[in-house]
Coordinates of C-alpha atoms and ligand atoms in Angstrom, one line a residue:
X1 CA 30.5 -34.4 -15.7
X2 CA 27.2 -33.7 -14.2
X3 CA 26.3 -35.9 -10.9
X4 CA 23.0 -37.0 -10.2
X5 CA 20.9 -34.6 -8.1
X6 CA 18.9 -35.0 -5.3
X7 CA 16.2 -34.0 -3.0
X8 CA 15.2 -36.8 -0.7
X9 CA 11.6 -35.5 1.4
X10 CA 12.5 -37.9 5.5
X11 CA 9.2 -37.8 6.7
X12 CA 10.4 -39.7 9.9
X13 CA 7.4 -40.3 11.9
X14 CA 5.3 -37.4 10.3
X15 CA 2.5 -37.3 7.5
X16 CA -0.5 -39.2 6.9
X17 CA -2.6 -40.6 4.0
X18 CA -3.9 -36.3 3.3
X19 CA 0.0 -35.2 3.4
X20 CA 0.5 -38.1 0.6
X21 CA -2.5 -37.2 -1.5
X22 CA -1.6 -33.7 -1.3
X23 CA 1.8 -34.0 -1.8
X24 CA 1.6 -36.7 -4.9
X25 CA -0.7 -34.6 -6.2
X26 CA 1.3 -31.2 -6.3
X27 CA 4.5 -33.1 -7.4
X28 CA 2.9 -34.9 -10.5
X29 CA 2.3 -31.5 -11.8
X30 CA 6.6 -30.1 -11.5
X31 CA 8.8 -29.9 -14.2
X32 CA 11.8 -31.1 -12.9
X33 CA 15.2 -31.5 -14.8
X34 CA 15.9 -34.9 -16.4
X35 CA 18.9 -36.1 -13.5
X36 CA 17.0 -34.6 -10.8
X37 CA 15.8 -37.6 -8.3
X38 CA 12.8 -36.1 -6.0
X39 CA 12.5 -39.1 -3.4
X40 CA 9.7 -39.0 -1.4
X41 CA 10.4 -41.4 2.2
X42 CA 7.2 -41.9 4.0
X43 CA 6.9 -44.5 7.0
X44 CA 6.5 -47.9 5.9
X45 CA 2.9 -47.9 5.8
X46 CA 2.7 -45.7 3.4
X47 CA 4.6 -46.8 1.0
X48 CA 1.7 -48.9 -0.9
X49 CA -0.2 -45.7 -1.9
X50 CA 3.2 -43.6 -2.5
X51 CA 3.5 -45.7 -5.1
X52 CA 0.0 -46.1 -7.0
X53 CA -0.1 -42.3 -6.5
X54 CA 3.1 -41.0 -7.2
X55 CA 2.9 -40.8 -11.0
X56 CA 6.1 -38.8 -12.0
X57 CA 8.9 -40.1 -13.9
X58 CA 11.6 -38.4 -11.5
X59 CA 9.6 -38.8 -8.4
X60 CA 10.5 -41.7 -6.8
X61 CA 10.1 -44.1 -3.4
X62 CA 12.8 -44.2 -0.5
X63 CA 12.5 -45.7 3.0
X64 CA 13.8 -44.7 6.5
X65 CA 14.9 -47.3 7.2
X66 CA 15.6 -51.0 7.0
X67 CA 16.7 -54.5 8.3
X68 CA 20.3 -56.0 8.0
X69 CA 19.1 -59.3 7.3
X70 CA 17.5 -61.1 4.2
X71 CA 14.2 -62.6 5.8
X72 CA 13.9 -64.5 8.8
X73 CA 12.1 -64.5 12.2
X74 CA 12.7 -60.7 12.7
X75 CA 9.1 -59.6 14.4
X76 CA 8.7 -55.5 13.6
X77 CA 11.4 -55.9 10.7
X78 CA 11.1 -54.8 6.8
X79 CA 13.4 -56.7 4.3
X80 CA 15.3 -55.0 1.1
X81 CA 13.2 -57.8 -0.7
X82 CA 9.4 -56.2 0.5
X83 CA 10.8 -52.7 -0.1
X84 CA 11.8 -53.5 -3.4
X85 CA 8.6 -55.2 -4.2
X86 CA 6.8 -52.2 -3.7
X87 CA 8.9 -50.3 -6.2
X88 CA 11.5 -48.4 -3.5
X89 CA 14.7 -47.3 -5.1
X90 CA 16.5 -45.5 -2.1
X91 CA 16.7 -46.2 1.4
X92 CA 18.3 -44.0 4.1
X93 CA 20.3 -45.8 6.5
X94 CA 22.4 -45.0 9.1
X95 CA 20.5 -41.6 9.9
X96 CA 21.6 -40.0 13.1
X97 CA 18.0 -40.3 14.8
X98 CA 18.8 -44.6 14.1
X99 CA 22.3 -44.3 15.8
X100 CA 21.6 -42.3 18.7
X101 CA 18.0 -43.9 19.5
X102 CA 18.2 -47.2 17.9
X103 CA 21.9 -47.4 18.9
X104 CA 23.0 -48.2 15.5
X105 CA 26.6 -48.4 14.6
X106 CA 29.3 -48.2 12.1
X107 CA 29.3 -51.9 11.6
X108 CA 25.8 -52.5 11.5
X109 CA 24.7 -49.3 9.3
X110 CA 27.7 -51.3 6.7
X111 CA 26.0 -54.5 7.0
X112 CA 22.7 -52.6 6.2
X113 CA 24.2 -51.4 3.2
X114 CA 25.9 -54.0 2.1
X115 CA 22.3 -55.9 2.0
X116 CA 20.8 -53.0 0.3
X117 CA 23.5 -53.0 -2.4
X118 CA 22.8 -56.8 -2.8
X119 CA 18.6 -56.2 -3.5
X120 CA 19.5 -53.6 -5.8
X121 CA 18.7 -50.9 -3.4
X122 CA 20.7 -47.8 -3.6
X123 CA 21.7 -46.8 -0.5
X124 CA 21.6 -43.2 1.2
X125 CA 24.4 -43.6 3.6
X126 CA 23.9 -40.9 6.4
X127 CA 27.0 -39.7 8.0
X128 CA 27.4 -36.6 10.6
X129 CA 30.2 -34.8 13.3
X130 CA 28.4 -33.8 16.8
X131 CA 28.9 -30.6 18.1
X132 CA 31.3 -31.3 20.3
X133 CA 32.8 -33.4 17.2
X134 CA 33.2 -29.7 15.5
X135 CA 34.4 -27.4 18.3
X136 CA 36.9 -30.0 19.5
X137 CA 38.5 -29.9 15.8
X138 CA 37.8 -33.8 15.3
X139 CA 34.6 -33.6 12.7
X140 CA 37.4 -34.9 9.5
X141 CA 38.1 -38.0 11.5
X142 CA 34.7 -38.8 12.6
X143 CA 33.4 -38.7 9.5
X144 CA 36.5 -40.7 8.0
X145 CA 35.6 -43.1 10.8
X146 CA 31.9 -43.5 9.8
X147 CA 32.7 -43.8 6.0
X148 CA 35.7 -46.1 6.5
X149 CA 33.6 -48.4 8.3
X150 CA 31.2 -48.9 5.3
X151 CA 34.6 -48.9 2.7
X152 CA 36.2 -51.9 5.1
X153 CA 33.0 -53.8 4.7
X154 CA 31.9 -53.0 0.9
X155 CA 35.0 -52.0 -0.8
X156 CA 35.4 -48.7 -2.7
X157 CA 34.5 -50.0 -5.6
X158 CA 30.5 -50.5 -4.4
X159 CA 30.1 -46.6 -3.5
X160 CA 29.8 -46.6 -7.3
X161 CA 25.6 -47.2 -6.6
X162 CA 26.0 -45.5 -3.0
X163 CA 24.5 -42.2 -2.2
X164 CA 25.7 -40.2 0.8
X165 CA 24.0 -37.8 2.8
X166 CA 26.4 -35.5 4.9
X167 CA 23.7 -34.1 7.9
X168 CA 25.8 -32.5 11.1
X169 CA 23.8 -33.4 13.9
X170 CA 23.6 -29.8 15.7
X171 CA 21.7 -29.0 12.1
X172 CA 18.8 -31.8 12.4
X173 CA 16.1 -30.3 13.2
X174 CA 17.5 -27.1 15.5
X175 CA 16.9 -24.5 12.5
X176 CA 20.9 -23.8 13.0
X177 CA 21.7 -25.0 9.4
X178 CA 25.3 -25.3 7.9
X179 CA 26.8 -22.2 6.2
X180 CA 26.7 -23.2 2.4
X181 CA 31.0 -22.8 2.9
X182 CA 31.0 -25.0 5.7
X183 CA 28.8 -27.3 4.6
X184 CA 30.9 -27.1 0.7
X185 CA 34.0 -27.4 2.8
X186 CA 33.0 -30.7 4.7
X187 CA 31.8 -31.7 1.3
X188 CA 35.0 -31.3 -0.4
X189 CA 36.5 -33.1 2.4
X190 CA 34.0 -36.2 2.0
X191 CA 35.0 -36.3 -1.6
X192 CA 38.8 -36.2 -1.8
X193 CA 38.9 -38.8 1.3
X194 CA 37.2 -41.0 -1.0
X195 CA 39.3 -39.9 -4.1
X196 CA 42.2 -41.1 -1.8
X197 CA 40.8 -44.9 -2.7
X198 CA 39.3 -44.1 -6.1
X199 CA 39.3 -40.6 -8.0
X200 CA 36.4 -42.0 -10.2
X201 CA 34.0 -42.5 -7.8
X202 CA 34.6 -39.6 -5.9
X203 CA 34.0 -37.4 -9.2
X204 CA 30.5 -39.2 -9.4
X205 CA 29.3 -39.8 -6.2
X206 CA 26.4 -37.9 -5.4
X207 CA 26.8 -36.1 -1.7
X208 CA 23.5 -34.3 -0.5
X209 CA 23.5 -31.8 2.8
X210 CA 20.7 -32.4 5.1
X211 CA 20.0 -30.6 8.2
X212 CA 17.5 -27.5 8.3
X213 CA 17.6 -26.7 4.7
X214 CA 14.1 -24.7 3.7
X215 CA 13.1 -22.9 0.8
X216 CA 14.9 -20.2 1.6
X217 CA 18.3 -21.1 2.9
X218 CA 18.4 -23.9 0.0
X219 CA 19.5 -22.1 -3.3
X220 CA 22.9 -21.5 -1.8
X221 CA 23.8 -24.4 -0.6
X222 CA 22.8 -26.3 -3.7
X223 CA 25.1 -23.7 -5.5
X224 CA 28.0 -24.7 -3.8
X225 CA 30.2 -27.2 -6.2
X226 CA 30.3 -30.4 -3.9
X227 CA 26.7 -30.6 -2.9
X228 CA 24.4 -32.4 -4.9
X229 CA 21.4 -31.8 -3.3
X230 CA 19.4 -32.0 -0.1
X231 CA 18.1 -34.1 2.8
X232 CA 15.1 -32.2 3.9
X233 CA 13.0 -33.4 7.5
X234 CA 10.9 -30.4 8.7
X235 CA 10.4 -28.8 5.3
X236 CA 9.4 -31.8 3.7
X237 CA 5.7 -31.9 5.6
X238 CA 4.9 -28.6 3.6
X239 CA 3.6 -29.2 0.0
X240 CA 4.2 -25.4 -0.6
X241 CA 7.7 -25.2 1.2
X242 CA 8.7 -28.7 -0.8
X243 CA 8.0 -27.7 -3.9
X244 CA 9.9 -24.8 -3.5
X245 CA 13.0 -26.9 -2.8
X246 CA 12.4 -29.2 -5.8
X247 CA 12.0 -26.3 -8.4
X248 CA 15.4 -24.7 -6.6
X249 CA 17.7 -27.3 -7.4
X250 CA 19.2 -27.2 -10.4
X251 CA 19.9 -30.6 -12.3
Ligands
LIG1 P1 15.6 -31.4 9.3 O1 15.9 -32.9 9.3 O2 15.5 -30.9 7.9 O3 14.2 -31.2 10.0 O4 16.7 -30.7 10.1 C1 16.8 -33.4 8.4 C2 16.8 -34.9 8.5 O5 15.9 -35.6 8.0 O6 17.8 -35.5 9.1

């Protein structure tokens, strides 16, 4: 069984109108295998022109981000509903930057995807060990802690349309990626914890690495057998350097 693949382009709060005109442009023009999702995630602003100028089939629209709630009196919010409105597939939720800055936690990055799931949003569900997580030996049950939080709220059952990006945090943004074994064995870990509660979805659940992947450290970790792809920040704001990556995965 082939998963989906992924590479998912967090702008964070980078890029301009020239980036997405460049970057639209250059993309339109790839050749990209037929399970291969490219999802470009621009700020909210943006979002309008990603989408009249985004003109590939397999180039799609994520967010960053996204409120809990349906509607309401929410000033500075963005519903499921508006983002779906303007044709967004994906959104990222739970990134590290949210719970750290925005201090977002387990139970509110669930309820997020829980509202996602019900505007037919698929959901890239970011989970990641600190440092200190790592050295101390507890990264398996920080991670089980994170993803249990999400099961208890959902069920297993809903991972079926859930995406999940595994980013340790000493890797955003430090250019101190992952090895592509540690990052395949963290993987593997991810997949049978989930396989625990349902072997089915854990065969078909696509699991993407993010943190510091670039053209060139890239191939091998999208060679190793439990990642399905890549969550690139930094790398993304280069046309020339994201194309790369999206012509290195193989679907
Ligand atoms: P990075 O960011 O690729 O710049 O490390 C990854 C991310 O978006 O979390």
């Amino acid at each position: 069984m082939t998963r989906k693949a992924i590479v998912l382009a967090n702008w964070k709060m980078h890029g301009n109108l020239t980036l997405l005109q460049n970057m639209s442009e250059r993309l339109n023009r790839i050749i990209t295998p037929s399970n291969l999702d490219v999802i470009i995630c621009p700020s909210f602003p943006y979002l309008m022109s990603a989408k009249q100028m985004l003109m590939h089939d397999n180039i799609v629209l994520g967010a960053q981000n996204m409120s809990e709630f349906k509607a309401g009196a929410y000033t500075g919010e963005v519903s499921a509903d508006m983002l779906k409105e303007l044709a967004v597939k994906y959104v990222v939720l739970g990134h590290s930057e949210r719970r750290s800055l925005y201090h977002e936690t387990n139970s509110l990055v669930a309820l997020k995807v829980e509202t996602a799931l019900n505007a037919q949003l698929t959901p890239i569900f970011c989970i990641g060990e600190r440092e200190e997580d790592r050295t101390s030996g507890q990264t398996e049950a920080f991670l089980s802690a994170q993803i249990q939080a999400v099961i208890d709220k959902i069920g297993i059952e809903k991972f079926n349309d859930v995406v999940i990006a595994y980013e340790p945090l000493w890797a955003i943004g430090t250019g101190k990626t992952a090895s592509p074994e540690l990052a395949q064995e963290t993987h593997r870990f991810i997949r049978a914890f989930l396989a625990e509660l349902d072997t089915d979805i854990a065969r078909k659940i696509p699991i993407i690495y993010g943190g510091s992947v670039n053209a060139n450290n890239c191939e091998k970790l999208f060679q190793q057998p439990d990642i399905d792809g890549g969550l690139i920040g930094g790398a993304s704001l280069n046309v020339d350097e994201f194309e790369r990556i999206c012509l290195t995965i193989k679907g």
